[in-house]
Amino acid sequence: MLRLSALPTWCTVLTRPDPAPASAGATPSTPLTDDLRRDGIEARGFSADVLDPVALTGALQDAAEELGPIEILQYSPVPRADFMKPVLDTTAADLEDPLAFSLKGPVTCVNAVLPGMRALGRGTLVFVNGGSGVRPHSERAGTSVAFAAESAYARMLHDALAAENIHATQLIIPGAIRPDSEHSSPQVLAERLYALHTERDGFRHYAEPMRE
């Protein structure tokens, strides 16, 4: 959990849909939203499947209507295991969901939040990827292809939106996220991600050096 005095006063947490939601249109409470509320931050949960552009757009629009324009968007859903087939076992059909997940999902999110950021006159778009986003891995073809596409899209946003005071940036996390990791523990990463918003320095950053 990130605990900094400069945190925003409200936060939206977007989660995967509950297969058995308590009620239609309910905004779920999650451990993260509960922790944020204990820190005095107004936090709401919204549910959407990143593979469903209509639901994803709707959730972000609902968040903006309830809490105000979204100033910081972090896109970092966890890929499904079946996205990581060896390249020689990967068909064109196998790439459909990874690309929808890591390219169409971010495009949908950006299109949903960009009008609000422009109205504010500022904003930050943070894209988080594993090491295969910059170094393809033949045993993880789906994420290697999709993360590369997401990286290219994010880089183009970085260049295209800079003049509007909207900063697009990417954090590469090469290794596993572990509580005992010097560079990739949840707390360290949370602080690093927030620093990307406040410092606005360059496009691509690494949580730790890439291994050869």
Tab-separated table of C-alpha atoms in Angstrom:
chain	number	residue	atom	x	y	z
A	1	MET	CA	0.000	0.000	0.000
A	2	LEU	CA	1.306	3.425	-0.980
A	3	ARG	CA	1.164	5.918	1.871
A	4	LEU	CA	2.325	9.396	0.877
A	5	SER	CA	1.024	12.762	2.006
A	6	ALA	CA	0.719	13.866	-1.617
A	7	LEU	CA	-1.777	11.181	-2.568
A	8	PRO	CA	-4.962	12.364	-4.307
A	9	THR	CA	-8.056	12.697	-2.137
A	10	TRP	CA	-9.980	10.089	-4.093
A	11	CYS	CA	-9.185	6.914	-5.966
A	12	THR	CA	-11.014	4.577	-8.334
A	13	VAL	CA	-10.211	0.865	-8.266
A	14	LEU	CA	-11.251	-1.052	-11.378
A	15	THR	CA	-11.659	-4.789	-10.788
A	16	ARG	CA	-12.643	-7.848	-12.773
A	17	PRO	CA	-16.375	-8.583	-12.723
A	18	ASP	CA	-17.696	-10.686	-9.862
A	19	PRO	CA	-19.370	-13.777	-11.379
A	20	ALA	CA	-22.132	-13.366	-8.778
A	21	PRO	CA	-22.419	-9.632	-7.988
A	22	ALA	CA	-24.448	-8.574	-4.979
A	23	SER	CA	-26.705	-6.408	-7.118
A	24	ALA	CA	-26.821	-4.922	-10.578
A	25	GLY	CA	-24.643	-1.858	-10.869
A	26	ALA	CA	-23.089	-2.417	-7.451
A	27	THR	CA	-19.659	-0.907	-6.828
A	28	PRO	CA	-17.653	-3.630	-5.111
A	29	SER	CA	-15.628	-3.133	-1.981
A	30	THR	CA	-12.177	-4.674	-2.225
A	31	PRO	CA	-9.282	-5.026	0.221
A	32	LEU	CA	-7.570	-2.184	-1.637
A	33	THR	CA	-10.520	0.201	-1.413
A	34	ASP	CA	-10.928	-0.684	2.271
A	35	ASP	CA	-7.245	0.090	2.943
A	36	LEU	CA	-7.460	3.382	1.077
A	37	ARG	CA	-10.535	4.427	3.055
A	38	ARG	CA	-8.709	3.694	6.305
A	39	ASP	CA	-6.029	6.125	5.085
A	40	GLY	CA	-8.663	8.808	4.625
A	41	ILE	CA	-8.915	8.517	0.844
A	42	GLU	CA	-12.341	8.328	-0.742
A	43	ALA	CA	-12.119	5.100	-2.759
A	44	ARG	CA	-14.720	3.428	-4.943
A	45	GLY	CA	-14.643	0.130	-6.787
A	46	PHE	CA	-15.979	-0.399	-10.306
A	47	SER	CA	-16.169	-3.691	-12.164
A	48	ALA	CA	-15.336	-4.300	-15.839
A	49	ASP	CA	-13.735	-6.876	-18.115
A	50	VAL	CA	-10.885	-5.334	-20.111
A	51	LEU	CA	-11.883	-7.582	-23.013
A	52	ASP	CA	-15.296	-5.841	-23.112
A	53	PRO	CA	-14.787	-2.301	-24.489
A	54	VAL	CA	-18.368	-1.224	-23.769
A	55	ALA	CA	-18.233	-2.332	-20.131
A	56	LEU	CA	-14.745	-0.871	-19.683
A	57	THR	CA	-15.777	2.512	-21.089
A	58	GLY	CA	-18.919	2.484	-18.985
A	59	ALA	CA	-17.043	1.754	-15.753
A	60	LEU	CA	-14.591	4.602	-16.329
A	61	GLN	CA	-17.382	6.986	-17.255
A	62	ASP	CA	-19.317	5.980	-14.126
A	63	ALA	CA	-16.213	6.652	-12.024
A	64	ALA	CA	-15.773	10.094	-13.550
A	65	GLU	CA	-19.431	10.945	-13.035
A	66	GLU	CA	-19.328	9.922	-9.358
A	67	LEU	CA	-15.897	11.264	-8.393
A	68	GLY	CA	-14.831	13.750	-11.048
A	69	PRO	CA	-12.409	13.583	-13.994
A	70	ILE	CA	-9.730	10.881	-13.788
A	71	GLU	CA	-6.319	12.529	-13.572
A	72	ILE	CA	-4.127	9.407	-13.330
A	73	LEU	CA	-4.793	6.195	-15.231
A	74	GLN	CA	-2.668	3.146	-14.449
A	75	TYR	CA	-3.185	0.180	-16.793
A	76	SER	CA	-1.779	-3.041	-15.348
A	77	PRO	CA	-4.185	-6.000	-15.459
A	78	VAL	CA	-2.594	-9.430	-14.995
A	79	PRO	CA	-2.461	-11.444	-18.262
A	80	ARG	CA	-4.078	-14.850	-18.408
A	81	ALA	CA	-1.809	-17.884	-18.341
A	82	ASP	CA	-3.020	-19.033	-21.767
A	83	PHE	CA	-1.531	-15.873	-23.327
A	84	MET	CA	1.933	-17.343	-22.747
A	85	LYS	CA	2.248	-20.171	-25.250
A	86	PRO	CA	5.538	-20.965	-27.029
A	87	VAL	CA	5.828	-19.078	-30.297
A	88	LEU	CA	5.826	-22.259	-32.427
A	89	ASP	CA	2.565	-23.348	-30.778
A	90	THR	CA	0.879	-19.974	-31.241
A	91	THR	CA	-1.746	-19.463	-33.940
A	92	ALA	CA	-3.240	-16.225	-35.232
A	93	ALA	CA	-6.351	-16.941	-33.170
A	94	ASP	CA	-4.198	-17.289	-30.038
A	95	LEU	CA	-3.153	-13.639	-30.410
A	96	GLU	CA	-6.679	-12.219	-30.485
A	97	ASP	CA	-7.259	-12.060	-26.723
A	98	PRO	CA	-3.713	-10.952	-25.804
A	99	LEU	CA	-3.970	-8.069	-28.277
A	100	ALA	CA	-7.465	-7.180	-27.066
A	101	PHE	CA	-6.161	-7.296	-23.490
A	102	SER	CA	-2.933	-5.317	-23.911
A	103	LEU	CA	-3.674	-3.060	-26.880
A	104	LYS	CA	-7.398	-2.580	-27.366
A	105	GLY	CA	-7.938	-2.370	-23.596
A	106	PRO	CA	-5.503	0.526	-23.146
A	107	VAL	CA	-6.881	2.292	-26.229
A	108	THR	CA	-10.381	1.997	-24.783
A	109	CYS	CA	-9.254	3.344	-21.403
A	110	VAL	CA	-7.348	6.264	-22.870
A	111	ASN	CA	-10.255	7.272	-25.090
A	112	ALA	CA	-12.528	7.191	-22.023
A	113	VAL	CA	-10.350	9.331	-19.738
A	114	LEU	CA	-8.670	11.699	-22.199
A	115	PRO	CA	-11.551	14.200	-22.463
A	116	GLY	CA	-11.510	14.649	-18.675
A	117	MET	CA	-7.746	15.096	-18.594
A	118	ARG	CA	-7.950	17.690	-21.335
A	119	ALA	CA	-10.645	19.525	-19.386
A	120	LEU	CA	-8.382	19.518	-16.312
A	121	GLY	CA	-5.394	20.644	-18.359
A	122	ARG	CA	-3.243	17.823	-16.981
A	123	GLY	CA	-3.065	14.054	-16.604
A	124	THR	CA	-0.870	10.984	-16.439
A	125	LEU	CA	-1.181	7.670	-18.264
A	126	VAL	CA	0.907	4.895	-16.689
A	127	PHE	CA	1.409	1.600	-18.523
A	128	VAL	CA	2.932	-1.316	-16.612
A	129	ASN	CA	4.467	-4.304	-18.423
A	130	GLY	CA	6.703	-7.269	-17.798
A	131	GLY	CA	10.120	-7.710	-19.325
A	132	SER	CA	8.716	-9.294	-22.496
A	133	GLY	CA	7.414	-5.841	-23.401
A	134	VAL	CA	10.949	-4.836	-24.361
A	135	ARG	CA	12.637	-8.214	-24.806
A	136	PRO	CA	10.476	-10.852	-26.550
A	137	HIS	CA	10.410	-14.293	-24.942
A	138	SER	CA	9.842	-17.243	-27.300
A	139	GLU	CA	8.029	-19.203	-24.580
A	140	ARG	CA	5.575	-16.326	-23.968
A	141	ALA	CA	4.539	-15.361	-27.459
A	142	GLY	CA	1.164	-13.821	-26.689
A	143	THR	CA	2.382	-11.371	-24.074
A	144	SER	CA	5.576	-10.631	-26.034
A	145	VAL	CA	3.586	-9.572	-29.102
A	146	ALA	CA	0.837	-7.795	-27.177
A	147	PHE	CA	3.138	-5.973	-24.735
A	148	ALA	CA	5.239	-4.753	-27.664
A	149	ALA	CA	2.105	-3.347	-29.301
A	150	GLU	CA	1.065	-1.698	-26.031
A	151	SER	CA	4.560	-0.228	-25.660
A	152	ALA	CA	4.408	1.267	-29.149
A	153	TYR	CA	0.981	2.778	-28.460
A	154	ALA	CA	2.125	4.222	-25.129
A	155	ARG	CA	5.238	5.711	-26.721
A	156	MET	CA	3.148	7.401	-29.400
A	157	LEU	CA	0.875	8.833	-26.701
A	158	HIS	CA	3.946	10.143	-24.861
A	159	ASP	CA	4.961	12.130	-27.927
A	160	ALA	CA	1.492	13.201	-29.042
A	161	LEU	CA	0.175	14.423	-25.670
A	162	ALA	CA	3.243	16.126	-24.191
A	163	ALA	CA	2.195	19.548	-25.456
A	164	GLU	CA	-1.137	19.175	-23.629
A	165	ASN	CA	0.513	18.538	-20.231
A	166	ILE	CA	-0.622	14.900	-20.330
A	167	HIS	CA	2.256	12.566	-19.557
A	168	ALA	CA	2.300	8.982	-20.872
A	169	THR	CA	4.904	6.748	-19.264
A	170	GLN	CA	5.780	3.075	-18.929
A	171	LEU	CA	7.196	0.999	-16.088
A	172	ILE	CA	8.838	-2.324	-16.954
A	173	ILE	CA	8.883	-4.866	-14.117
A	174	PRO	CA	11.289	-7.597	-15.279
A	175	GLY	CA	10.980	-9.944	-12.300
A	176	ALA	CA	8.379	-11.239	-9.894
A	177	ILE	CA	6.620	-8.891	-7.478
A	178	ARG	CA	7.546	-10.116	-3.985
A	179	PRO	CA	7.216	-8.502	-0.540
A	180	ASP	CA	10.909	-9.155	0.132
A	181	SER	CA	12.172	-7.768	-3.197
A	182	GLU	CA	14.487	-4.773	-3.009
A	183	HIS	CA	13.160	-3.234	-6.222
A	184	SER	CA	9.846	-4.979	-6.929
A	185	SER	CA	7.977	-5.206	-3.636
A	186	PRO	CA	4.415	-3.814	-3.680
A	187	GLN	CA	5.419	-0.841	-1.514
A	188	VAL	CA	8.484	0.039	-3.595
A	189	LEU	CA	6.538	-0.275	-6.830
A	190	ALA	CA	3.681	1.852	-5.502
A	191	GLU	CA	6.108	4.633	-4.649
A	192	ARG	CA	7.816	4.287	-8.031
A	193	LEU	CA	4.516	4.458	-9.892
A	194	TYR	CA	3.415	7.572	-8.047
A	195	ALA	CA	6.817	9.152	-8.721
A	196	LEU	CA	6.242	8.619	-12.449
A	197	HIS	CA	3.219	10.871	-12.091
A	198	THR	CA	4.876	13.554	-9.990
A	199	GLU	CA	8.312	13.669	-11.631
A	200	ARG	CA	7.151	13.211	-15.256
A	201	ASP	CA	10.651	12.360	-16.443
A	202	GLY	CA	10.936	10.505	-19.761
A	203	PHE	CA	8.929	7.625	-21.143
A	204	ARG	CA	10.313	4.183	-20.203
A	205	HIS	CA	11.508	3.236	-16.741
A	206	TYR	CA	12.632	-0.044	-15.206
A	207	ALA	CA	11.817	-1.308	-11.729
A	208	GLU	CA	15.175	-3.106	-11.794
A	209	PRO	CA	17.831	-3.882	-14.427
A	210	MET	CA	16.956	-6.440	-17.070
A	211	ARG	CA	18.952	-9.655	-16.768
A	212	GLU	CA	20.913	-10.823	-19.779
